[in-house]
Amino acid sequence: MRVRRSILAMTAAGVLLLVSACGEAGSSDGDAQPAATQDATEEPMATASALAACEPVAGDALVVLDDDQGLQTVDNIVPAVNAAAIADDAALLPLLDELSATLDTATLISLNKAVDVDRQTSSQVAAAYLESSGLGVQDQVGNGTRVVVGAGNFSESATLAELYAGVLRAAGYDATTQTIGNRETYLPALESGDLTVVPEYVGTLTEFLNKTANGADAATVASSDLVATTTALTGLGEAAGLVFGTPAAAQDQNAFAVTQAFADEHDVSTLTELAETCGGIVLGGPPECPERPFCQPGLEEVYGLDVADFTSLDAGGPLTKAALQQGQIAVGLVFSSDAALAG
C-alpha cells in the first residue's frame, strides 16, 4: 500500500488472508447480513437494482466512507514488544502506550502526508510531532537501557518507529531504529530479541501469528471487533514471546473511498448510505477484488451495494486514486491512513 506491508508481506508468506489489502489488511467473513423482514401489507422495500445509477464525480479531494457494518477487520496500530527484553523494565510499555493514546487515524494520515507528499523525513516528522504533543519531555526512567525499534520497509512504519524511538530517548533510553524489510524478516528478529519493539497492526499480526502457529488453513480469528481481536493477539503473542501495548485509535486498513464531490452530491458518508442511495456503481480496485469477501462480494452481500461494473486497477495505489479523481470510477479500494486522504 509504495510497497505495502499487507500485500507483499502476506503474499510472501503464502498466507493470503481475509485481513489483507486485497491480500491482507482486512475483512470479516463477508457473509451476507440477514434480510430485513416486512409485513406483506407494506410497500415493497427499495432494492439496489431499483435505485438510479450514481455516476462517478471527478474531484481532487477523496473521502473514506464509514464501514458502519464492520466489513473490514480492525488494523489498529499497536506496539509489539519482545517479552524477555522488558521483563524487568516496567517503564517502557507505558511510555509507548502514552504515545499510542495520541494517535488516531486523522493524525496518522497527517504524519503520512508530511512524509509521502511534503517529502520530510520520518525522523523530522516524528521529532516535530513529539514536540508539539508534549511527548518530547519525559521523566528519566530509561537509565541508558539499549532499545532497538524495528520498522517495516514502508514509510508509515518508519515514521511510527521514529516516534517510538523518540519518546523512549526522551525518557533516557538509548533508542535506535532499524529497518528490516517485511514481516517475515523482522518478526523473527523481534521474537529473538534482536529487536526490542516494532509498530504493528492488530488484525494483520493476529492472522500472521495464527497461520504460523496453526497452519495456513486455520480458521480466521481476527474480526471487526477490536477487543476480541486484541484478546486473540495477546494469546498468540504469548506463545511467540511477545507482549503488546494498548492499541491506538489509528488504523491502516482496507477502506472504500469516493471523491468529496461525489459524497456531497449524493449526501453519503457511510457504505450503508451509499447502498441505500446509489445503484449502478462503478467500483475500482485490485484484480482480485471481485473474488475477495472483503472487497466486491462483501460490498454486495453485507451492504447490498449494486456494483454494475468493476475496473481492475491496483490495491490502494496511484491508479485507483487517479481513477477516482478523474471520474473513471465512483468507488475505489484505498487504505484508511493514505496521505491522499489529507485533502
XYZ file of C-alpha atoms in Angstrom, residues 25-292:
268
model
C -5.492 -5.890 5.823
C -8.738 -6.932 6.195
C -12.118 -8.361 6.230
C -14.669 -10.178 8.182
C -16.015 -13.338 6.639
C -18.081 -11.365 4.162
C -21.268 -13.353 4.831
C -24.477 -11.622 3.851
C -26.448 -9.950 6.592
C -29.971 -11.223 7.297
C -32.546 -9.666 5.013
C -34.923 -7.223 6.661
C -38.434 -8.545 7.210
C -41.596 -6.639 6.437
C -45.333 -7.010 6.672
C -46.974 -8.196 3.465
C -49.258 -5.172 3.517
C -46.362 -2.717 3.459
C -44.923 -1.214 0.332
C -42.025 -3.279 -1.049
C -38.662 -2.179 0.252
C -36.346 -0.449 -2.200
C -33.621 -2.652 -3.600
C -30.246 -1.632 -5.015
C -31.329 -2.555 -8.547
C -34.288 -0.166 -8.288
C -32.054 2.784 -7.475
C -30.837 5.257 -10.044
C -27.225 4.825 -11.090
C -24.782 7.199 -9.399
C -22.168 8.141 -11.946
C -18.582 8.883 -10.868
C -17.896 12.512 -9.950
C -14.389 13.810 -10.565
C -12.558 15.774 -7.878
C -9.187 16.047 -6.219
C -10.307 15.521 -2.612
C -11.011 11.940 -1.529
C -13.022 10.793 1.471
C -13.449 7.335 3.019
C -16.989 6.086 3.549
C -17.524 4.709 7.042
C -17.612 0.898 7.197
C -20.593 1.080 9.537
C -21.464 -2.636 9.340
C -17.947 -3.909 10.033
C -16.966 -5.489 6.733
C -13.247 -4.974 7.357
C -11.012 -6.417 10.039
C -9.575 -3.966 12.566
C -5.958 -2.977 11.973
C -5.123 -0.566 14.769
C -1.508 0.392 15.388
C -0.048 -1.480 18.374
C 3.435 -1.761 19.907
C 4.700 -5.347 19.680
C 7.458 -5.904 22.240
C 9.909 -8.709 22.958
C 8.711 -10.104 26.286
C 12.131 -11.055 27.626
C 13.662 -7.681 26.768
C 11.233 -5.830 29.026
C 10.678 -8.433 31.732
C 12.457 -6.231 34.258
C 11.547 -2.882 32.679
C 8.163 -1.665 33.869
C 8.568 1.787 32.322
C 8.955 1.046 28.609
C 5.457 -0.120 27.677
C 3.607 2.713 29.482
C 5.691 5.237 27.514
C 4.646 3.614 24.243
C 1.032 3.486 25.412
C 1.158 7.203 26.206
C 2.224 7.821 22.625
C -0.411 5.458 21.210
C -3.124 7.328 23.091
C -2.397 10.409 20.963
C -2.656 8.636 17.605
C -5.933 8.477 15.710
C -6.392 7.823 12.001
C -6.585 11.520 11.104
C -3.263 12.083 12.861
C -1.713 9.118 11.061
C -2.907 10.500 7.727
C -1.305 13.847 8.588
C 2.002 12.181 9.514
C 1.967 10.173 6.278
C 1.256 13.303 4.261
C 4.236 15.065 5.812
C 6.485 12.224 4.633
C 4.882 10.995 1.405
C 3.666 14.320 -0.005
C 5.652 17.066 1.714
C 8.868 14.998 1.492
C 10.045 15.447 5.053
C 11.995 12.586 6.604
C 10.344 10.246 9.083
C 12.750 11.384 11.788
C 11.904 15.054 11.152
C 8.184 14.370 11.242
C 8.449 12.295 14.414
C 10.529 14.916 16.213
C 8.078 17.685 15.334
C 5.107 15.590 16.448
C 6.665 14.646 19.786
C 7.469 18.288 20.496
C 4.011 19.550 19.536
C 2.234 16.853 21.536
C 4.338 17.400 24.647
C 5.840 13.909 24.497
C 9.355 15.132 23.837
C 9.908 15.698 27.569
C 9.703 12.686 29.874
C 10.851 11.579 33.307
C 14.282 9.984 33.018
C 13.397 6.341 33.657
C 15.353 4.611 30.909
C 18.773 4.635 32.622
C 20.524 4.321 29.273
C 18.961 0.934 28.504
C 19.564 -0.029 24.874
C 16.412 -0.396 22.794
C 16.231 -1.230 19.087
C 12.986 -0.230 17.384
C 12.324 -2.174 14.188
C 10.424 -0.953 11.151
C 8.945 -2.471 8.021
C 10.127 -1.248 4.636
C 7.452 1.407 4.043
C 7.235 4.989 5.173
C 4.387 4.701 7.678
C 6.222 2.022 9.620
C 9.434 4.069 9.528
C 7.634 7.114 10.947
C 5.974 5.099 13.698
C 9.336 3.539 14.591
C 10.879 7.029 14.850
C 8.018 8.077 17.134
C 8.598 5.058 19.369
C 12.345 5.677 19.494
C 11.875 9.399 20.089
C 9.588 9.046 23.073
C 11.920 6.431 24.569
C 15.012 8.612 24.041
C 13.184 11.471 25.756
C 12.816 9.171 28.772
C 16.518 8.316 28.908
C 16.691 5.136 26.820
C 19.456 4.543 24.291
C 16.938 4.004 21.487
C 17.779 3.471 17.811
C 15.730 2.442 14.789
C 16.424 -0.277 12.251
C 14.506 -1.018 9.047
C 14.385 -4.773 8.480
C 12.180 -5.408 5.458
C 8.904 -7.280 5.670
C 7.162 -9.135 8.480
C 8.780 -12.461 7.583
C 12.136 -10.794 8.264
C 11.506 -8.518 11.228
C 9.198 -10.724 13.290
C 11.829 -13.446 13.910
C 14.248 -10.670 14.927
C 11.663 -9.355 17.381
C 10.971 -12.812 18.766
C 14.709 -13.488 19.237
C 15.337 -10.153 20.958
C 17.490 -8.628 18.216
C 14.718 -6.052 18.059
C 13.020 -4.752 21.190
C 9.796 -3.315 19.740
C 8.088 -2.930 16.361
C 4.974 -0.905 15.464
C 2.429 -3.476 14.301
C -1.181 -3.821 13.132
C -3.650 -5.705 15.308
C -5.622 -7.676 12.721
C -2.762 -8.313 10.339
C -0.409 -9.596 13.032
C -3.145 -11.671 14.650
C -3.694 -13.598 11.440
C 0.021 -13.852 10.671
C 0.673 -15.466 14.067
C -2.490 -17.554 13.768
C -1.497 -19.056 10.425
C 2.107 -19.508 11.536
C 1.073 -21.375 14.670
C -1.955 -23.269 13.367
C -1.388 -23.694 9.649
C -2.476 -21.886 6.509
C -5.985 -23.355 6.756
C -6.573 -22.260 10.358
C -9.898 -20.551 10.987
C -9.657 -16.766 10.964
C -9.687 -15.235 14.440
C -9.284 -11.537 13.587
C -12.503 -9.607 13.009
C -14.045 -6.140 13.079
C -14.198 -6.422 16.893
C -11.086 -4.747 18.336
C -11.447 -6.225 21.819
C -11.904 -9.785 20.593
C -9.097 -9.487 18.061
C -6.713 -7.991 20.615
C -7.537 -10.824 23.012
C -6.702 -13.360 20.311
C -3.490 -11.480 19.503
C -2.437 -11.484 23.160
C -2.745 -15.258 23.396
C -0.929 -15.889 20.130
C 1.782 -13.418 21.095
C 2.383 -15.078 24.436
C 3.283 -18.319 22.664
C 5.724 -16.385 20.441
C 7.380 -14.494 23.300
C 5.691 -11.197 22.517
C 3.671 -8.729 24.553
C 1.624 -5.819 23.277
C 0.769 -2.316 24.308
C -2.670 -0.765 24.129
C -3.824 -0.374 20.510
C -4.035 3.179 19.212
C -7.239 4.500 17.687
C -5.239 4.957 14.470
C -5.858 2.315 11.822
C -4.362 1.433 8.459
C -6.935 -0.908 6.980
C -8.851 -1.510 3.774
C -11.352 1.253 3.089
C -13.608 2.428 0.283
C -13.278 5.995 -0.914
C -15.223 8.346 -3.151
C -14.438 11.887 -4.153
C -15.654 14.572 -1.779
C -17.664 15.911 -4.715
C -19.433 12.535 -5.069
C -20.151 12.382 -1.323
C -21.547 15.912 -1.354
C -23.688 15.374 -4.460
C -25.314 12.227 -3.090
C -25.145 13.131 0.628
C -23.419 9.898 1.662
C -20.859 9.323 4.409
C -21.264 5.590 5.099
C -21.322 2.463 2.979
C -24.879 1.810 4.139
C -25.966 5.229 2.887
C -24.200 4.588 -0.406
C -26.030 1.292 -0.907
C -29.379 2.869 0.018
C -28.839 5.838 -2.290
C -26.994 4.602 -5.352
C -27.375 1.863 -7.897
C -25.147 1.083 -10.864
C -21.873 1.769 -9.052
C -18.550 1.542 -10.892
C -16.037 0.023 -8.455
C -12.261 0.082 -8.830
C -9.575 -1.895 -7.051
C -7.019 -4.678 -7.380
C -7.642 -7.518 -9.845
C -8.641 -9.944 -7.087
C -11.327 -7.633 -5.661
C -14.291 -9.399 -7.386
C -13.302 -12.620 -5.605
C -12.335 -11.369 -2.136
